[in-house]
Amino acid sequence: MDSKPSTEVAPVGARRRPPLPVKIVVAGGFGVGKTTAVAGISEIPVLTTEAAMTDAAAAVDDAVHVPGKTTTTVALDFGCITIDDEIKLYLFGTPGQDRFGFMWRDLTTGALGALVVVDTRRLDDCYPAVDYFEQVGLPFVVGVNMFHGELTHDIAELRWALAIGAGTPLVTFDARDRLSVRDALLAVLRHTLTRSPP
């Protein structure tokens, strides 16, 4: 008996299931490119809480390596990007300054994973984010932001300096480039899925 291929199609007007919402946190130190990354990839206007840097903040935040920076995130950045018919990423950018660290717990609640953005000129600013996600057990990928297209340190040296194990992916990307940010976020998604229980 010959088997015929199914010709069954979805009825006209049938509603497709919306994509699965997945929360990803974009974290890191002050001025490493978190807001730029979220704004560059989001398919909606980014909700951002940028505020002008004041003289009081300038005394606390080290802006030597980001001299053109005039604003800073004081609560969060929010954007989203549809990956395909099945997954939509909701991106939550954290504030980078230590004094706003109390917000991180709320921002990471329910997240599947995190992208920790690193500026190799200021590795000391990256340790708190790496430590935080290791302590809470949230899978993360370290994304080295290629400022001016330059990588000032070897990847193996960076892994050693940040004290991250071989099980934590370390990627390079450019926060100003949409496709580059997409690839870094996909690395987070792949990493979290490989860590998920069967």
mmCIF file of N, CA and C in Angstrom, residues 11 13 29 33 36 39 52 59 69 84 94-95 99 113-114 138 143 147 152-153 156 158 163 176 183 185 190 193 198:
data_model
loop_
_atom_site.group_PDB
_atom_site.id
_atom_site.type_symbol
_atom_site.label_atom_id
_atom_site.label_comp_id
_atom_site.label_asym_id
_atom_site.label_seq_id
_atom_site.Cartn_x
_atom_site.Cartn_y
_atom_site.Cartn_z
ATOM 1 N N PRO A 11 -5.445 25.624 9.342
ATOM 2 C CA PRO A 11 -6.566 26.412 8.839
ATOM 3 C C PRO A 11 -6.206 27.885 8.720
ATOM 4 N N GLY A 13 -6.216 31.592 9.239
ATOM 5 C CA GLY A 13 -6.576 32.371 10.425
ATOM 6 C C GLY A 13 -6.195 31.693 11.726
ATOM 7 N N GLY A 29 30.951 45.849 34.256
ATOM 8 C CA GLY A 29 31.340 47.064 34.958
ATOM 9 C C GLY A 29 30.858 48.332 34.275
ATOM 10 N N GLY A 33 29.975 48.876 27.766
ATOM 11 C CA GLY A 33 29.229 48.737 26.522
ATOM 12 C C GLY A 33 27.908 48.002 26.636
ATOM 13 N N THR A 36 25.039 50.066 25.006
ATOM 14 C CA THR A 36 25.280 50.070 23.555
ATOM 15 C C THR A 36 24.862 48.743 22.940
ATOM 16 N N ALA A 39 20.946 48.370 23.065
ATOM 17 C CA ALA A 39 20.328 49.300 22.111
ATOM 18 C C ALA A 39 20.606 48.885 20.678
ATOM 19 N N ALA A 52 22.464 61.818 33.436
ATOM 20 C CA ALA A 52 23.700 62.574 33.250
ATOM 21 C C ALA A 52 24.653 62.317 34.410
ATOM 22 N N ALA A 59 33.490 61.704 40.898
ATOM 23 C CA ALA A 59 34.458 61.457 41.958
ATOM 24 C C ALA A 59 34.481 59.995 42.383
ATOM 25 N N LYS A 69 32.165 59.645 27.875
ATOM 26 C CA LYS A 69 30.931 59.184 28.509
ATOM 27 C C LYS A 69 30.338 60.283 29.365
ATOM 28 N N ASP A 84 13.848 33.509 16.474
ATOM 29 C CA ASP A 84 13.160 32.762 15.413
ATOM 30 C C ASP A 84 11.709 32.596 15.837
ATOM 31 N N THR A 94 22.214 45.540 33.328
ATOM 32 C CA THR A 94 22.387 45.979 34.711
ATOM 33 C C THR A 94 23.157 47.297 34.767
ATOM 34 N N PRO A 95 23.000 48.041 35.844
ATOM 35 C CA PRO A 95 23.890 49.184 36.063
ATOM 36 C C PRO A 95 25.270 48.652 36.433
ATOM 37 N N ARG A 99 27.600 50.850 43.586
ATOM 38 C CA ARG A 99 26.545 51.371 44.455
ATOM 39 C C ARG A 99 25.144 50.975 43.992
ATOM 40 N N GLY A 113 20.275 32.992 31.567
ATOM 41 C CA GLY A 113 21.726 33.117 31.523
ATOM 42 C C GLY A 113 22.115 34.580 31.435
ATOM 43 N N ALA A 114 23.420 34.809 31.346
ATOM 44 C CA ALA A 114 23.922 36.177 31.328
ATOM 45 C C ALA A 114 25.098 36.316 30.368
ATOM 46 N N LEU A 138 24.206 31.078 38.027
ATOM 47 C CA LEU A 138 23.551 31.362 36.747
ATOM 48 C C LEU A 138 24.572 31.200 35.620
ATOM 49 N N GLY A 143 31.867 38.087 27.398
ATOM 50 C CA GLY A 143 31.996 38.708 26.089
ATOM 51 C C GLY A 143 32.988 39.862 26.144
ATOM 52 N N PHE A 147 36.740 47.156 21.723
ATOM 53 C CA PHE A 147 36.777 48.598 21.515
ATOM 54 C C PHE A 147 37.766 48.920 20.395
ATOM 55 N N THR A 152 43.493 43.568 23.149
ATOM 56 C CA THR A 152 44.780 43.943 23.731
ATOM 57 C C THR A 152 45.453 42.810 24.511
ATOM 58 N N HIS A 153 44.708 41.722 24.744
ATOM 59 C CA HIS A 153 45.270 40.581 25.463
ATOM 60 C C HIS A 153 44.880 39.293 24.758
ATOM 61 N N ALA A 156 43.619 33.303 26.078
ATOM 62 C CA ALA A 156 44.051 32.420 27.170
ATOM 63 C C ALA A 156 44.498 33.238 28.384
ATOM 64 N N LEU A 158 43.366 36.227 29.161
ATOM 65 C CA LEU A 158 42.161 36.797 29.754
ATOM 66 C C LEU A 158 41.441 35.775 30.622
ATOM 67 N N ALA A 163 40.077 34.309 35.972
ATOM 68 C CA ALA A 163 39.926 33.092 36.782
ATOM 69 C C ALA A 163 38.629 32.355 36.468
ATOM 70 N N ARG A 176 28.887 47.598 19.255
ATOM 71 C CA ARG A 176 28.289 48.546 18.312
ATOM 72 C C ARG A 176 27.738 47.847 17.079
ATOM 73 N N ASP A 183 25.533 37.274 17.857
ATOM 74 C CA ASP A 183 26.348 36.069 18.019
ATOM 75 C C ASP A 183 26.723 35.843 19.484
ATOM 76 N N LEU A 185 24.945 36.800 22.096
ATOM 77 C CA LEU A 185 23.729 36.358 22.785
ATOM 78 C C LEU A 185 23.407 34.907 22.449
ATOM 79 N N ARG A 190 23.160 29.048 23.709
ATOM 80 C CA ARG A 190 23.708 27.690 23.530
ATOM 81 C C ARG A 190 24.296 27.162 24.840
ATOM 82 N N LEU A 193 21.569 26.196 27.339
ATOM 83 C CA LEU A 193 20.843 24.988 26.938
ATOM 84 C C LEU A 193 21.678 23.732 27.175
ATOM 85 N N PRO A 198 18.463 17.201 31.293
ATOM 86 C CA PRO A 198 17.718 16.565 30.199
ATOM 87 C C PRO A 198 16.251 16.403 30.541
#
